[in-house]
CSV table of C-alpha atoms in Angstrom, one decimal:
chain,number,residue,atom,x,y,z
X,226,MET,CA,-13.8,0.1,-21.5
X,227,ARG,CA,-13.8,3.8,-20.4
X,228,LYS,CA,-17.9,4.4,-20.6
X,229,SER,CA,-17.8,1.1,-18.5
X,230,PHE,CA,-17.2,4.0,-15.5
X,231,PRO,CA,-18.2,6.9,-13.4
X,232,SER,CA,-16.2,10.3,-15.0
X,233,ALA,CA,-13.9,12.1,-12.9
X,234,ALA,CA,-16.2,14.8,-13.3
X,235,ALA,CA,-19.5,13.3,-11.5
X,236,ALA,CA,-16.8,11.1,-8.7
X,237,ALA,CA,-15.7,14.5,-7.7
X,238,LEU,CA,-18.6,16.3,-8.0
X,239,SER,CA,-19.9,13.5,-5.6
X,240,LEU,CA,-17.1,13.8,-3.5
X,241,ALA,CA,-18.0,17.3,-2.3
X,242,ALA,CA,-21.6,16.6,-1.9
X,243,LEU,CA,-19.9,14.6,0.7
X,244,GLY,CA,-17.1,16.7,2.2
X,245,MET,CA,-14.7,15.0,1.4
X,246,LEU,CA,-12.1,16.7,-1.3
X,247,ALA,CA,-9.3,18.7,0.3
X,248,GLY,CA,-7.5,21.7,-1.6
X,249,PRO,CA,-3.6,21.1,-2.3
X,250,ALA,CA,-2.2,21.4,1.2
X,251,SER,CA,0.3,23.8,2.4
X,252,ALA,CA,3.7,23.1,4.7
X,253,ALA,CA,0.8,24.4,7.6
X,254,ASP,CA,-1.3,21.4,6.5
X,255,VAL,CA,1.0,18.6,7.2
X,256,GLU,CA,1.2,16.9,10.9
X,257,VAL,CA,3.6,14.1,12.1
X,258,GLY,CA,2.1,14.0,15.3
X,259,VAL,CA,3.2,12.3,18.1
X,260,ARG,CA,5.3,8.9,16.5
X,261,PRO,CA,8.0,10.1,15.5
X,262,TYR,CA,9.4,11.3,18.1
X,263,PHE,CA,8.4,8.0,20.3
X,264,LEU,CA,10.8,6.5,17.8
X,265,ILE,CA,13.5,8.5,17.9
X,266,ASP,CA,13.5,8.4,22.1
X,267,GLN,CA,14.2,4.1,20.9
X,268,VAL,CA,16.9,4.8,18.4
X,269,ARG,CA,20.4,3.7,19.1
X,270,ASN,CA,22.3,4.6,17.2
X,271,PRO,CA,24.0,8.1,18.7
X,272,GLU,CA,24.7,10.1,15.6
X,273,LEU,CA,20.8,8.9,13.7
X,274,LYS,CA,19.4,9.9,16.9
X,275,ALA,CA,20.5,13.3,17.4
X,276,ARG,CA,20.8,14.6,13.7
X,277,LEU,CA,16.5,13.3,14.1
X,278,GLU,CA,16.4,14.6,17.6
X,279,ALA,CA,17.4,17.8,16.1
X,280,CYS,CA,14.5,18.7,13.3
X,281,ALA,CA,12.1,18.5,16.3
X,282,GLY,CA,9.6,21.9,15.9
X,283,LYS,CA,10.9,22.0,12.1
X,284,THR,CA,8.3,22.7,9.9
X,285,GLN,CA,6.7,19.5,8.0
X,286,GLU,CA,6.6,20.1,4.2
X,287,ARG,CA,4.9,17.5,2.0
X,288,LYS,CA,7.7,14.7,0.4
X,289,LEU,CA,7.2,12.7,-2.7
X,290,PHE,CA,9.3,10.3,-1.0
X,291,SER,CA,6.5,9.4,1.5
X,292,ILE,CA,3.6,6.8,0.2
X,293,ALA,CA,0.6,6.1,1.7
X,294,HIS,CA,0.1,2.3,2.0
X,295,ARG,CA,-3.5,2.2,1.4
X,296,GLY,CA,-3.8,5.4,3.0
X,297,ALA,CA,-3.1,5.3,7.2
X,298,PRO,CA,-4.4,1.7,8.0
X,299,LEU,CA,-2.5,2.1,11.3
X,300,GLN,CA,-5.4,3.5,13.3
X,301,PHE,CA,-7.5,3.8,10.0
X,302,PRO,CA,-9.7,1.8,8.0
X,303,GLU,CA,-7.8,0.2,4.8
X,304,HIS,CA,-8.9,2.7,1.2
X,305,THR,CA,-11.6,4.5,2.8
X,306,VAL,CA,-12.0,8.5,2.2
X,307,GLN,CA,-11.0,8.8,6.6
X,308,SER,CA,-7.9,6.9,5.6
X,309,TYR,CA,-6.7,8.5,2.6
X,310,LYS,CA,-7.3,12.4,4.2
X,311,ALA,CA,-5.3,11.0,7.1
X,312,ALA,CA,-2.1,10.5,4.9
X,313,TRP,CA,-3.1,13.8,3.6
X,314,ARG,CA,-2.8,15.3,7.0
X,315,MET,CA,1.5,13.2,7.8
X,316,GLY,CA,2.6,14.9,4.5
X,317,VAL,CA,2.5,12.4,1.5
X,318,GLY,CA,3.6,12.5,-1.9
X,319,ILE,CA,1.7,9.4,-2.7
X,320,GLN,CA,-1.5,7.8,-2.3
X,321,GLU,CA,-2.2,4.3,-3.0
X,322,CYS,CA,-5.2,2.8,-4.1
X,323,ASP,CA,-5.2,-1.3,-4.3
X,324,VAL,CA,-7.5,-1.9,-7.5
X,325,THR,CA,-10.4,-4.8,-8.3
X,326,PHE,CA,-13.2,-4.7,-9.5
X,327,THR,CA,-17.1,-5.8,-9.0
X,328,LYS,CA,-19.1,-8.5,-10.5
X,329,ASP,CA,-20.3,-5.3,-12.6
X,330,LYS,CA,-16.6,-4.9,-13.7
X,331,LYS,CA,-16.4,-1.5,-12.1
X,332,LEU,CA,-13.0,-0.7,-10.8
X,333,VAL,CA,-12.9,0.1,-7.0
X,334,CYS,CA,-10.6,0.1,-4.3
X,335,ARG,CA,-9.7,-2.7,-2.1
X,336,HIS,CA,-5.9,-5.0,-1.3
X,337,ALA,CA,-7.9,-7.7,-2.9
X,338,GLN,CA,-10.6,-8.5,-4.6
X,339,ASN,CA,-12.1,-11.5,-2.1
X,340,ASP,CA,-11.0,-9.4,1.9
X,341,LEU,CA,-14.7,-8.1,2.0
X,342,HIS,CA,-15.5,-9.9,4.8
X,343,THR,CA,-12.3,-8.6,7.0
X,344,THR,CA,-12.0,-4.8,5.7
X,345,THR,CA,-16.1,-4.2,5.4
X,346,ASN,CA,-19.0,-4.6,7.6
X,347,ILE,CA,-20.4,-7.4,4.8
X,348,LEU,CA,-21.0,-10.2,6.9
X,349,GLY,CA,-23.4,-8.1,9.0
X,350,SER,CA,-24.9,-6.9,6.8
X,351,ASP,CA,-28.1,-8.1,3.8
X,352,LEU,CA,-25.6,-9.0,1.2
X,353,ALA,CA,-24.0,-11.6,3.2
X,354,LYS,CA,-25.8,-14.2,1.6
X,355,LYS,CA,-23.7,-12.9,-1.7
X,356,CYS,CA,-20.6,-14.3,-0.2
X,357,THR,CA,-19.0,-16.9,-1.9
X,358,LYS,CA,-18.1,-18.4,0.5
X,359,GLY,CA,-21.1,-17.1,4.2
X,360,PHE,CA,-18.9,-17.1,7.6
X,361,VAL,CA,-18.4,-20.7,8.4
X,362,PRO,CA,-18.1,-20.5,12.8
X,363,ALA,CA,-14.9,-22.1,14.3
X,364,GLU,CA,-15.1,-25.6,15.8
X,365,GLY,CA,-12.6,-27.6,17.3
X,366,ASP,CA,-9.3,-27.2,16.0
X,367,LYS,CA,-10.9,-25.5,12.7
X,368,PRO,CA,-10.9,-21.7,12.0
X,369,ALA,CA,-13.4,-20.2,11.7
X,370,SER,CA,-13.9,-19.0,7.8
X,371,ALA,CA,-15.6,-16.8,5.3
X,372,GLU,CA,-14.7,-15.5,1.3
X,373,CYS,CA,-16.4,-12.5,0.5
X,374,ARG,CA,-15.5,-10.7,-3.1
X,375,THR,CA,-16.2,-7.3,-4.7
X,376,SER,CA,-16.9,-10.0,-8.3
X,377,ASP,CA,-19.7,-11.5,-5.8
X,378,ILE,CA,-21.8,-7.9,-5.6
X,379,THR,CA,-22.4,-5.0,-8.4
X,380,LEU,CA,-20.8,-1.1,-7.4
X,381,ALA,CA,-24.0,0.1,-6.5
X,382,GLU,CA,-24.5,-3.0,-3.1
X,383,PHE,CA,-20.2,-2.0,-3.0
X,384,LYS,CA,-21.1,1.4,-2.4
X,385,THR,CA,-23.9,0.1,0.8
X,386,LEU,CA,-20.8,-1.2,2.3
X,387,THR,CA,-17.9,0.3,4.8
X,388,GLY,CA,-15.0,0.0,5.8
X,389,LYS,CA,-13.5,-1.6,9.0
X,390,MET,CA,-10.0,-2.1,9.9
X,391,ASP,CA,-8.8,-5.3,8.3
X,392,ALA,CA,-9.0,-8.5,10.9
X,393,ALA,CA,-11.0,-11.2,11.7
X,394,ASN,CA,-10.9,-13.7,14.8
X,395,THR,CA,-10.4,-16.9,13.5
X,396,LYS,CA,-11.6,-18.2,17.4
X,397,ALA,CA,-15.1,-16.7,16.7
X,398,THR,CA,-18.4,-19.1,16.6
X,399,THR,CA,-20.7,-16.0,15.6
X,400,VAL,CA,-20.3,-13.4,12.9
X,401,GLU,CA,-20.0,-10.6,15.3
X,402,ALA,CA,-17.5,-12.1,17.3
X,403,TYR,CA,-15.6,-12.6,14.0
X,404,MET,CA,-15.8,-9.4,13.1
X,405,LYS,CA,-13.6,-8.0,15.8
X,406,GLY,CA,-10.4,-9.4,15.4
X,407,THR,CA,-8.8,-6.3,15.3
X,408,ALA,CA,-5.2,-6.6,16.8
X,409,ASN,CA,-4.4,-5.4,20.0
X,410,TRP,CA,-1.5,-3.0,18.7
X,411,ARG,CA,-3.8,-0.9,16.1
X,412,THR,CA,-6.8,0.5,17.2
X,413,ASP,CA,-10.6,0.6,16.3
X,414,LEU,CA,-10.7,4.2,17.7
X,415,TYR,CA,-11.6,5.4,13.9
X,416,ALA,CA,-13.5,2.5,12.8
X,417,ALA,CA,-16.4,2.3,14.8
X,418,ALA,CA,-18.3,4.3,12.4
X,419,GLY,CA,-16.9,2.7,9.7
X,420,GLY,CA,-14.8,4.7,6.8
X,421,ASP,CA,-16.5,5.3,3.7
X,422,LEU,CA,-15.6,2.9,0.7
X,423,MET,CA,-14.0,4.4,-3.1
X,424,THR,CA,-14.3,3.8,-6.8
X,425,HIS,CA,-10.6,4.3,-8.4
X,426,ALA,CA,-12.6,7.3,-10.1
X,427,GLU,CA,-13.6,8.6,-6.8
X,428,TYR,CA,-10.0,8.0,-5.4
X,429,ILE,CA,-8.5,9.6,-8.7
X,430,ALA,CA,-10.6,12.3,-8.4
X,431,LEU,CA,-9.5,13.1,-3.8
X,432,VAL,CA,-6.3,12.8,-4.7
X,433,LYS,CA,-6.2,15.3,-7.6
X,434,ALA,CA,-8.2,17.2,-5.7
X,435,GLN,CA,-5.4,16.6,-2.2
X,436,GLY,CA,-2.2,17.9,-5.3
X,437,LEU,CA,-0.6,14.5,-4.7
X,438,LYS,CA,0.8,11.5,-7.0
X,439,PHE,CA,-1.0,8.8,-7.7
X,440,THR,CA,0.4,5.0,-7.6
X,441,PRO,CA,-3.1,2.7,-8.2
X,442,GLU,CA,-1.9,-1.5,-7.8
X,443,LEU,CA,-3.9,-3.9,-10.4
X,444,LYS,CA,-4.7,-6.4,-8.2
X,445,SER,CA,-4.7,-10.2,-9.1
X,446,PRO,CA,-8.2,-11.6,-9.9
X,447,SER,CA,-9.4,-13.9,-7.4
X,448,VAL,CA,-12.0,-14.8,-10.4
X,449,THR,CA,-10.3,-16.9,-13.3
X,450,MET,CA,-9.6,-14.1,-16.2
X,451,PRO,CA,-11.1,-14.0,-19.1
X,452,TYR,CA,-13.7,-12.8,-17.0
X,453,ASP,CA,-17.2,-11.5,-18.7
X,454,GLY,CA,-15.4,-11.9,-21.7
X,455,TRP,CA,-12.7,-9.5,-19.6
X,456,THR,CA,-9.0,-10.5,-20.2
X,457,GLN,CA,-6.4,-9.6,-18.0
X,458,GLU,CA,-5.1,-6.7,-20.4
X,459,HIS,CA,-8.6,-5.4,-20.7
X,460,TYR,CA,-8.5,-4.9,-17.2
X,461,ALA,CA,-5.1,-3.2,-17.7
X,462,GLN,CA,-6.0,-0.8,-19.6
X,463,ALA,CA,-9.4,0.0,-17.9
X,464,MET,CA,-7.1,1.9,-14.8
X,465,ILE,CA,-5.2,3.6,-17.3
X,466,ASP,CA,-8.3,4.0,-19.0
X,467,GLU,CA,-9.5,5.7,-15.7
X,468,TYR,CA,-6.4,8.3,-15.4
X,469,LYS,CA,-6.4,9.4,-19.1
X,470,ALA,CA,-10.5,10.6,-18.8
X,471,ALA,CA,-9.6,12.2,-15.6
X,472,GLY,CA,-7.1,14.5,-17.5
X,473,VAL,CA,-4.3,13.3,-15.3
X,474,PRO,CA,-1.2,13.0,-16.4
X,475,ALA,CA,0.8,9.8,-17.1
X,476,SER,CA,3.9,11.9,-14.8
X,477,ASP,CA,1.5,11.9,-11.7
X,478,VAL,CA,1.1,7.9,-12.3
X,479,PHE,CA,3.1,5.3,-10.9
X,480,ALA,CA,0.9,2.1,-11.5
X,481,GLN,CA,2.0,-1.0,-9.7
X,482,SER,CA,1.5,-5.2,-10.7
X,483,PHE,CA,3.0,-8.4,-9.1
X,484,ASN,CA,2.7,-9.6,-12.4
X,485,LEU,CA,5.1,-8.7,-14.7
X,486,ALA,CA,3.6,-9.3,-17.9
X,487,ASP,CA,1.2,-6.3,-16.9
X,488,ILE,CA,4.4,-3.8,-16.5
X,489,LEU,CA,5.1,-5.2,-19.6
X,490,TYR,CA,1.6,-4.3,-20.9
X,491,TRP,CA,1.7,-0.5,-19.9
X,492,ILE,CA,5.3,-0.3,-21.1
X,493,LYS,CA,4.0,-1.0,-25.2
X,494,ALA,CA,0.3,0.0,-25.3
X,495,GLU,CA,0.6,3.3,-22.8
X,496,PRO,CA,4.5,4.1,-23.1
X,497,ASP,CA,4.4,6.7,-21.3
X,498,PHE,CA,2.4,5.2,-18.3
X,499,GLY,CA,4.7,2.3,-18.4
X,500,LYS,CA,7.9,4.5,-18.5
X,501,GLN,CA,7.8,4.3,-14.8
X,502,ALA,CA,5.4,0.8,-14.0
X,503,VAL,CA,6.4,-0.5,-11.0
X,504,PHE,CA,7.3,-4.2,-10.5
X,505,LEU,CA,6.3,-5.1,-7.5
X,506,ASP,CA,8.6,-8.4,-6.4
X,507,GLU,CA,7.8,-11.1,-4.1
X,508,ARG,CA,9.8,-13.5,-5.6
X,509,ASP,CA,11.1,-14.2,-2.7
X,510,GLU,CA,7.8,-15.8,-1.6
X,511,THR,CA,7.2,-17.3,-4.9
X,512,VAL,CA,10.5,-18.5,-6.7
X,513,LYS,CA,12.3,-21.8,-4.3
X,514,GLY,CA,15.5,-20.9,-3.8
X,515,PHE,CA,15.5,-17.0,-4.3
X,516,ASP,CA,18.4,-15.4,-2.1
X,517,SER,CA,18.6,-11.7,-1.7
X,518,ASN,CA,21.6,-12.3,-1.6
X,519,ASP,CA,23.2,-14.6,-4.2
X,520,ALA,CA,22.2,-12.5,-7.3
X,521,ALA,CA,22.0,-15.8,-9.0
X,522,THR,CA,18.7,-16.6,-8.0
X,523,PHE,CA,17.7,-13.5,-10.0
X,524,LYS,CA,15.7,-14.6,-12.2
X,525,PRO,CA,15.1,-12.2,-14.1
X,526,SER,CA,18.4,-10.6,-13.3
X,527,MET,CA,18.3,-6.9,-12.5
X,528,LYS,CA,19.6,-5.7,-16.1
X,529,GLU,CA,17.5,-8.2,-18.1
X,530,LEU,CA,14.1,-6.4,-16.7
X,531,LYS,CA,16.3,-3.5,-17.1
X,532,ALA,CA,16.3,-3.9,-21.0
X,533,MET,CA,12.7,-5.0,-20.7
X,534,GLY,CA,12.0,-1.4,-20.0
X,535,VAL,CA,11.0,-1.1,-15.9
X,536,ASN,CA,12.2,1.6,-13.7
X,537,TYR,CA,10.8,0.8,-11.5
X,538,ILE,CA,11.4,-1.9,-9.1
X,539,ALA,CA,9.5,-2.4,-5.7
X,540,PRO,CA,10.6,-5.8,-3.0
X,541,SER,CA,9.1,-5.7,0.5
X,542,LEU,CA,11.6,-4.5,3.1
X,543,PRO,CA,13.4,-7.2,4.2
X,544,LEU,CA,14.9,-8.5,0.3
X,545,LEU,CA,16.9,-5.1,0.5
X,546,VAL,CA,19.2,-5.7,3.7
X,547,THR,CA,20.7,-8.3,5.6
X,548,VAL,CA,23.5,-7.9,8.6
X,549,GLU,CA,26.6,-7.2,9.3
X,550,ASN,CA,29.4,-7.7,11.9
X,551,GLY,CA,25.6,-6.6,14.1
X,552,LYS,CA,25.1,-4.0,11.3
X,553,ILE,CA,22.3,-3.1,9.0
X,554,VAL,CA,23.6,-3.3,5.5
X,555,PRO,CA,22.9,-3.4,1.9
X,556,SER,CA,21.7,-7.2,0.5
X,557,ALA,CA,23.0,-8.2,-2.7
X,558,TYR,CA,19.9,-7.6,-4.5
X,559,ALA,CA,20.0,-3.6,-3.1
X,560,LYS,CA,23.8,-3.7,-5.3
X,561,GLU,CA,22.2,-5.8,-8.2
X,562,ALA,CA,19.1,-3.5,-8.5
X,563,LYS,CA,20.8,-0.1,-8.2
X,564,ALA,CA,23.5,-1.6,-10.9
X,565,ALA,CA,21.4,-1.7,-13.2
X,566,GLY,CA,19.7,1.6,-12.9
X,567,LEU,CA,16.4,0.7,-11.4
X,568,ASN,CA,14.8,2.8,-9.4
X,569,ILE,CA,13.9,1.4,-5.8
X,570,ILE,CA,11.4,1.4,-3.6
X,571,THR,CA,10.0,-0.7,-1.2
X,572,TRP,CA,7.2,-1.8,1.2
X,573,SER,CA,5.3,-1.0,4.3
X,574,LEU,CA,7.0,0.7,6.6
X,575,GLU,CA,5.2,0.5,10.0
X,576,ARG,CA,3.5,-2.7,9.7
X,577,SER,CA,4.2,-5.0,11.8
X,578,GLY,CA,3.1,-3.6,15.4
X,579,PRO,CA,6.2,-3.9,18.4
X,580,LEU,CA,9.4,-4.8,16.9
X,581,GLN,CA,10.8,-6.4,20.6
X,582,LYS,CA,10.3,-9.9,19.4
X,583,GLY,CA,12.5,-9.3,16.0
X,584,GLY,CA,9.7,-7.6,14.0
X,585,GLY,CA,8.1,-10.9,11.8
X,586,TYR,CA,8.9,-11.1,8.2
X,587,TYR,CA,9.1,-7.6,6.9
X,588,TYR,CA,12.7,-7.5,9.5
X,589,LYS,CA,13.3,-10.9,8.5
X,590,THR,CA,16.4,-10.8,7.7
X,591,ILE,CA,17.7,-8.4,10.0
X,592,ASN,CA,15.3,-9.6,12.8
X,593,LYS,CA,18.5,-11.0,15.4
X,594,ILE,CA,19.2,-7.4,15.9
X,595,VAL,CA,15.9,-6.0,16.0
X,596,ASP,CA,14.4,-5.5,19.4
X,597,ASN,CA,13.0,-2.1,19.8
X,598,ASP,CA,10.8,0.2,17.8
X,599,GLY,CA,13.9,2.7,17.4
X,600,TYR,CA,15.0,0.3,14.7
X,601,ILE,CA,12.3,1.4,12.2
X,602,TYR,CA,14.2,4.2,11.7
X,603,GLU,CA,17.8,2.6,12.1
X,604,LEU,CA,16.3,0.7,8.9
X,605,LEU,CA,14.7,3.6,7.2
X,606,ASP,CA,18.2,5.7,7.1
X,607,VAL,CA,20.1,2.6,5.5
X,608,LEU,CA,17.3,2.4,3.0
X,609,SER,CA,17.6,6.3,2.3
X,610,LYS,CA,21.4,6.6,2.4
X,611,ASP,CA,23.0,3.4,1.6
X,612,ILE,CA,20.8,1.6,-0.7
X,613,GLY,CA,19.2,5.3,-2.2
X,614,ILE,CA,15.8,4.3,-2.9
X,615,VAL,CA,13.1,6.6,-4.0
X,616,GLY,CA,9.9,6.4,-1.8
X,617,ILE,CA,8.7,3.9,0.7
X,618,PHE,CA,5.5,3.1,1.5
X,619,SER,CA,3.8,3.4,4.9
X,620,ASP,CA,0.8,2.4,7.7
X,621,TRP,CA,1.6,5.3,9.1
X,622,PRO,CA,3.4,8.0,7.0
X,623,ALA,CA,4.0,10.1,9.8
X,624,THR,CA,6.8,8.6,10.2
X,625,VAL,CA,8.3,8.7,7.2
X,626,THR,CA,7.6,12.4,6.8
X,627,TYR,CA,9.3,12.9,9.5
X,628,TYR,CA,12.4,11.3,8.0
X,629,ALA,CA,12.1,12.6,5.0
X,630,ASN,CA,11.8,16.4,6.0
X,631,CYS,CA,14.5,15.8,8.1
X,632,MET,CA,17.3,14.3,5.6
X,633,ASN,CA,15.2,16.8,3.1
X,634,LEU,CA,14.9,14.4,0.5
X,635,LYS,CA,12.1,15.3,-2.5
């Protein structure tokens, strides 16, 4: 399988030629900008607010606690060189690549195999004719639609595309309008020229040059597996093989999957990688009756997951917290995971937009008390101090980097 992919050395040379490489950062390279201060101004907890304000002007250092979610997609096109470089400047310790594959089974960074129509310019290119489903304009109550997969095109074709902010205008009657759906709380300011898409090997070369750690997520394919003779295990192994080919130590890689079978495969076939593989948990969305405050609904249980060899679990933010007496407190899920000895990572901060109306999905277990953006830090403080998470994904990593520095986290 390894021979099917560009070598890490070739990827590094390619990146260097394009001026995309950046050396390992010193503290002086880390910038958090104005957003942390904007959020601190809205924090209502007086003790937390005072602690955060006291850190103003503190030299910011790189933190493993701060994990880039697809780079910095609050304002940059996700999974692009520009997004990863922005996250690097904001002090992340770990960069993420969501891994999927092209028609010729080459690994690339995209959040889903079937998201090219919302994350790239494919619909405005000649490759649109190769999409699984071409653009269909809105008509009456029927929304506009399209579906373009990485598996619809080859790697060479993929590399001709540019990234855009992940969005679509489902009321559109033209392709041009469909591609201009960016939420008003995001921006196209840094997307106008398009972002540079990356192969998984190029991501490895870039992040290695940045001196950071890696958290690749093996995405569930949209195509039926096996695909052209490639099984799910072949796919899972191919991802790990690219780190081995690049000389990246397993200790620098936190492989992720929502598919528990992938995690168990790595534990068995690649134990050095498997021991810090991250089980992404979305059972609140996929298992009927699942309740983050009722341990009896956790099947498998946290102890059973630990016994399988799982050491890291990563639920979404709302699974870890609830409200008691008007305050954010740990959920039964959080308590059970900690009691079982699981390391907890969570996702994703700064993905909800303004919180004046409760924050939507990522705040669903506490939205009855959430009414301003200061709750980003109030939630983060509970996650860190009361639950003891070891890291958190963010769409704007500077927010987390500031907190991690202020609280002297790793």
